[in-house]
Short mmCIF file of C-alpha atoms in Angstrom, two decimals:
data_model
loop_
_atom_site.label_atom_id
_atom_site.label_comp_id
_atom_site.label_asym_id
_atom_site.label_seq_id
_atom_site.Cartn_x
_atom_site.Cartn_y
_atom_site.Cartn_z
CA ILE N 1 7.89 -23.83 5.44
CA HIS N 2 8.49 -25.79 8.72
CA ASN N 3 5.63 -26.63 11.05
CA ASN N 4 3.40 -24.16 9.12
CA ASN N 5 5.90 -21.31 9.75
CA ALA N 6 7.78 -19.68 6.87
CA ILE N 7 11.46 -19.16 7.43
CA THR N 8 13.30 -16.69 5.06
CA PHE N 9 17.04 -17.28 4.83
CA ILE N 10 19.47 -14.55 3.70
CA ASP N 11 22.57 -16.42 2.51
CA THR N 12 25.66 -14.27 2.92
CA PRO N 13 28.89 -15.88 1.56
CA GLY N 14 31.71 -16.42 3.97
CA HIS N 15 34.45 -15.33 1.65
CA GLU N 16 36.35 -12.24 2.90
CA ALA N 17 35.33 -10.28 -0.13
CA PHE N 18 31.71 -10.33 0.98
CA SER N 19 32.11 -8.37 4.19
CA GLN N 20 29.53 -5.73 3.31
CA MET N 21 26.99 -8.35 2.40
CA ARG N 22 27.37 -9.95 5.87
CA GLY N 23 26.75 -6.58 7.45
CA ARG N 24 23.50 -6.26 5.45
CA GLY N 25 22.49 -9.71 6.75
CA THR N 26 22.59 -8.57 10.36
CA GLN N 27 20.58 -5.43 9.57
CA ALA N 28 17.72 -7.43 8.12
CA ALA N 29 17.83 -10.54 10.31
CA ASP N 30 15.78 -11.43 13.36
CA ILE N 31 17.87 -14.46 14.10
CA GLY N 32 21.53 -15.22 13.08
CA LEU N 33 23.02 -18.54 12.07
CA LEU N 34 26.80 -18.53 12.62
CA VAL N 35 27.88 -21.42 10.44
CA VAL N 36 31.28 -22.89 11.20
CA SER N 37 32.92 -26.03 9.81
CA SER N 38 33.45 -28.72 12.46
CA LYS N 39 36.68 -29.56 10.55
CA ASP N 40 38.15 -26.24 9.70
CA GLY N 41 37.04 -24.29 12.77
CA VAL N 42 36.97 -20.49 13.24
CA MET N 43 38.23 -18.57 10.22
CA PRO N 44 38.96 -14.80 9.92
CA GLN N 45 35.54 -14.20 8.27
CA THR N 46 33.92 -16.14 11.14
CA LYS N 47 35.46 -13.76 13.56
CA GLU N 48 34.13 -10.83 11.59
CA SER N 49 30.64 -12.31 11.47
CA ILE N 50 30.75 -12.84 15.25
CA GLY N 51 31.50 -9.11 15.67
CA LEU N 52 28.64 -8.20 13.37
CA LEU N 53 26.14 -10.43 15.22
CA LEU N 54 27.19 -9.21 18.65
CA ALA N 55 27.03 -5.59 17.53
CA ALA N 56 23.54 -6.06 16.03
CA LYS N 57 22.35 -7.58 19.30
CA ILE N 58 20.25 -10.22 17.60
CA PRO N 59 19.90 -13.69 18.95
CA PHE N 60 21.89 -16.34 17.02
CA ILE N 61 22.61 -19.96 16.82
CA ALA N 62 26.09 -21.56 16.35
CA VAL N 63 25.75 -24.16 13.59
CA LEU N 64 28.62 -26.64 13.32
CA THR N 65 28.66 -28.16 9.84
CA LYS N 66 30.27 -31.29 8.37
CA ALA N 67 29.21 -33.43 11.28
CA ASP N 68 29.54 -36.49 9.04
CA LEU N 69 33.31 -36.21 8.64
CA PRO N 70 35.52 -38.57 10.60
CA ASP N 71 38.11 -35.84 11.32
CA LYS N 72 35.58 -33.37 12.70
CA ASN N 73 36.47 -31.73 16.04
CA PRO N 74 33.38 -29.91 17.37
CA GLU N 75 34.80 -29.54 20.87
CA LYS N 76 37.81 -27.72 19.54
CA VAL N 77 35.51 -25.45 17.52
CA LYS N 78 33.36 -24.72 20.60
CA GLN N 79 36.48 -23.68 22.52
CA GLN N 80 37.47 -21.37 19.62
CA LEU N 81 34.04 -19.76 19.72
CA LEU N 82 34.14 -19.24 23.43
CA LYS N 83 37.54 -17.53 22.96
CA GLU N 84 35.86 -15.15 20.49
CA GLY N 85 33.16 -14.20 22.99
CA VAL N 86 30.39 -16.56 21.83
CA LEU N 87 28.85 -17.74 25.13
CA LEU N 88 27.50 -21.15 24.19
CA GLU N 89 24.80 -23.08 26.04
CA GLY N 90 26.45 -25.70 28.26
CA TYR N 91 29.40 -23.44 28.82
CA GLY N 92 27.80 -20.74 30.93
CA GLY N 93 26.11 -18.89 28.07
CA ASP N 94 22.80 -18.74 26.20
CA VAL N 95 23.84 -19.21 22.53
CA PRO N 96 22.44 -22.45 21.26
CA VAL N 97 24.85 -24.74 19.38
CA ILE N 98 24.00 -27.66 17.08
CA GLU N 99 25.96 -30.00 14.80
CA VAL N 100 24.53 -30.64 11.33
CA SER N 101 25.45 -32.33 8.10
CA ALA N 102 23.92 -31.28 4.79
CA LYS N 103 25.36 -34.51 3.24
CA THR N 104 23.56 -36.90 5.61
CA ASN N 105 20.71 -34.52 6.54
CA THR N 106 21.78 -34.86 10.21
CA ASN N 107 19.91 -32.54 12.62
CA ILE N 108 18.47 -30.38 9.81
CA LYS N 109 14.91 -30.74 11.12
CA GLN N 110 16.28 -30.10 14.63
CA LEU N 111 17.89 -26.92 13.44
CA LEU N 112 14.61 -25.64 11.97
CA ASP N 113 12.92 -26.46 15.27
CA LEU N 114 15.55 -24.55 17.11
CA ILE N 115 15.21 -21.49 14.85
CA LEU N 116 11.48 -21.37 15.60
CA LEU N 117 12.11 -21.89 19.37
CA VAL N 118 14.66 -19.06 19.55
CA TYR N 119 12.33 -16.81 17.64
CA ASP N 120 9.37 -17.54 19.86
CA MET N 121 11.45 -16.78 22.96
CA ARG N 122 12.78 -13.48 21.57
CA LYS N 123 10.04 -12.06 19.29
CA THR N 124 8.72 -8.63 19.77
CA SER N 125 4.98 -7.99 19.86
CA GLY N 126 3.18 -5.27 17.97
CA ILE N 127 4.02 -6.07 14.35
CA SER N 128 1.10 -6.55 11.93
CA GLU N 129 0.35 -6.48 8.25
CA LEU N 130 -2.04 -3.63 9.12
CA ASN N 131 0.83 -1.46 10.31
CA PRO N 132 2.59 1.07 8.00
CA LEU N 133 5.23 -0.47 5.86
CA LYS N 134 8.82 -0.82 7.14
CA ALA N 135 11.24 -2.75 4.91
CA ILE N 136 14.98 -2.80 4.59
CA VAL N 137 17.02 -2.63 1.36
CA ILE N 138 19.52 -5.51 1.27
CA GLU N 139 20.50 -5.22 -2.42
CA SER N 140 20.00 -2.63 -5.09
CA LYS N 141 21.16 -1.90 -8.60
CA LEU N 142 20.42 -0.12 -11.88
CA ASP N 143 19.21 -2.62 -14.48
CA ASN N 144 19.69 -1.55 -18.18
CA ARG N 145 16.23 -3.01 -19.04
CA SER N 146 14.03 -2.50 -16.00
CA GLY N 147 15.72 0.49 -14.34
CA PRO N 148 16.30 0.96 -10.63
CA LYS N 149 15.51 -2.12 -8.59
CA ALA N 150 16.03 -3.25 -5.01
CA THR N 151 15.59 -6.39 -2.96
CA VAL N 152 13.92 -5.59 0.31
CA VAL N 153 12.94 -7.57 3.39
CA ILE N 154 9.55 -6.73 4.91
CA LYS N 155 9.91 -6.01 8.60
CA ASP N 156 6.46 -4.63 9.37
CA GLY N 157 3.26 -3.96 7.46
CA SER N 158 2.95 -5.09 3.86
CA LEU N 159 3.90 -3.96 0.31
CA LYS N 160 1.45 -4.20 -2.62
CA LEU N 161 1.48 -3.40 -6.31
CA LYS N 162 0.95 0.30 -7.05
CA ASP N 163 1.86 1.28 -3.53
CA GLU N 164 3.60 4.65 -3.30
CA ILE N 165 6.89 4.31 -1.38
CA ILE N 166 9.76 6.46 -0.28
CA VAL N 167 13.39 5.73 0.65
CA ASP N 168 15.12 8.77 2.06
CA GLU N 169 14.48 11.33 -0.72
CA ILE N 170 13.78 8.73 -3.41
CA ILE N 171 10.14 8.05 -4.24
CA GLY N 172 8.60 5.27 -6.20
CA LYS N 173 5.47 3.40 -7.16
CA VAL N 174 5.60 -0.42 -7.01
CA LYS N 175 5.49 -1.77 -10.55
CA ALA N 176 6.44 -5.35 -9.73
CA LEU N 177 7.14 -7.60 -6.79
CA ILE N 178 9.25 -10.67 -7.55
CA ASN N 179 10.12 -13.47 -5.11
CA GLU N 180 13.08 -15.77 -5.00
CA LYS N 181 11.44 -18.14 -7.45
CA ARG N 182 11.10 -15.27 -9.97
CA GLU N 183 7.34 -15.32 -9.44
CA PHE N 184 5.38 -12.07 -9.69
CA LEU N 185 3.38 -11.28 -6.54
CA ASN N 186 0.55 -8.94 -5.82
CA LYS N 187 1.57 -8.50 -2.21
CA ALA N 188 4.57 -9.04 0.08
CA VAL N 189 4.10 -9.57 3.81
CA ILE N 190 6.17 -9.62 6.98
CA GLY N 191 9.33 -11.76 6.55
CA ASP N 192 9.17 -11.81 2.72
CA ALA N 193 12.23 -10.89 0.72
CA VAL N 194 11.21 -9.47 -2.66
CA GLU N 195 12.67 -7.62 -5.60
CA VAL N 196 10.87 -4.29 -6.07
CA LEU N 197 10.64 -2.40 -9.37
CA GLY N 198 9.37 1.15 -9.55
CA PHE N 199 11.97 3.37 -7.79
CA GLU N 200 12.97 6.69 -9.45
CA LYS N 201 16.60 6.13 -8.46
CA VAL N 202 18.63 3.28 -6.95
CA PRO N 203 18.12 3.26 -3.16
CA ALA N 204 21.03 2.78 -0.84
CA VAL N 205 21.62 -0.59 0.74
CA GLY N 206 20.51 -0.55 4.37
CA SER N 207 17.95 2.14 3.78
CA LEU N 208 14.42 1.97 5.29
CA VAL N 209 11.52 1.78 2.84
CA LEU N 210 8.26 3.41 3.98
CA ASN N 211 4.77 4.14 2.62
CA LYS N 212 4.92 7.57 1.07
CA ASN N 213 1.87 8.64 2.99
CA SER N 214 2.99 7.11 6.34
CA GLY N 215 3.53 10.61 7.80
CA LEU N 216 7.11 9.82 9.00
CA SER N 217 9.48 12.70 8.54
CA ARG N 218 12.99 12.26 7.18
CA LEU N 219 14.34 12.71 10.72
CA ASP N 220 11.97 9.98 11.92
CA LYS N 221 13.19 7.63 9.17
CA THR N 222 16.84 8.29 10.12
CA ALA N 223 16.14 7.48 13.73
CA ASP N 224 14.17 4.36 12.84
CA SER N 225 16.94 3.17 10.55
CA ALA N 226 19.52 3.51 13.24
CA LYS N 227 17.33 1.53 15.68
CA GLN N 228 15.67 -0.98 13.36
CA ASP N 229 17.61 -3.97 14.67
CA LYS N 230 16.27 -3.26 18.22
CA ASN N 231 12.72 -2.30 17.48
CA LEU N 232 11.59 -4.40 14.60
CA SER N 233 10.81 -8.11 14.37
CA THR N 234 8.84 -10.37 12.04
CA ASN N 235 6.24 -13.07 12.40
CA THR N 236 8.46 -14.98 10.02
CA PRO N 237 12.04 -15.53 11.22
CA ILE N 238 14.83 -14.29 8.98
CA GLY N 239 18.07 -16.25 8.92
CA PHE N 240 21.53 -14.68 8.61
CA PHE N 241 23.79 -17.36 7.05
CA GLU N 242 27.56 -17.16 7.20
CA GLU N 243 29.23 -19.95 5.22
CA GLU N 244 32.54 -21.25 6.49
CA LYS N 245 34.53 -20.88 3.30
#
């Protein structure tokens, strides 16, 4: 919570083995954080993340970490980002850039302020908890004890216990909603990322979760899924986080 606004971060590791996870991040995110070390500079996985962010057409912020190190070289990193097509503010573009340090807490508050500012400038009107549910599956698996489960991000509407839901041809009835603190919830709202129990089968990552009685056809859902990054936003910003190594 920052300035009475909740910010949900989706942390996607920067290691090259996690390419698919970074792709999921851009699907669910309203705002991207492209995190690059001020010491190490642009890495292969950074280039991949830049491509994902540009393809998703979501606003993002370039976050240069390790600002406390004496051998940092932020200007070199900025030039590397410009070479990769990241048009930074101050260099003829509109992508904000900020230096931070987790070790010394440098500019962390300013980063949160910047996230809210970018969101306020780019947000889409029309979303409401009263709207039909639209959520995106970012993780899913079959658990030996609890059965099919999925982690979803609420993009519009809300999700409550005992709601009947559908993902493609998979139906379900919400048996449990669990947040990142492993707390059981009665309701998840726009911007929340929650684990959902109650699916008949394991839904595919990237699928769109809808209310069963929302009236959307399978064709409508496919079209919505293809366009969700353009048409959906949240009252609570979602962060896509790409670690440098």
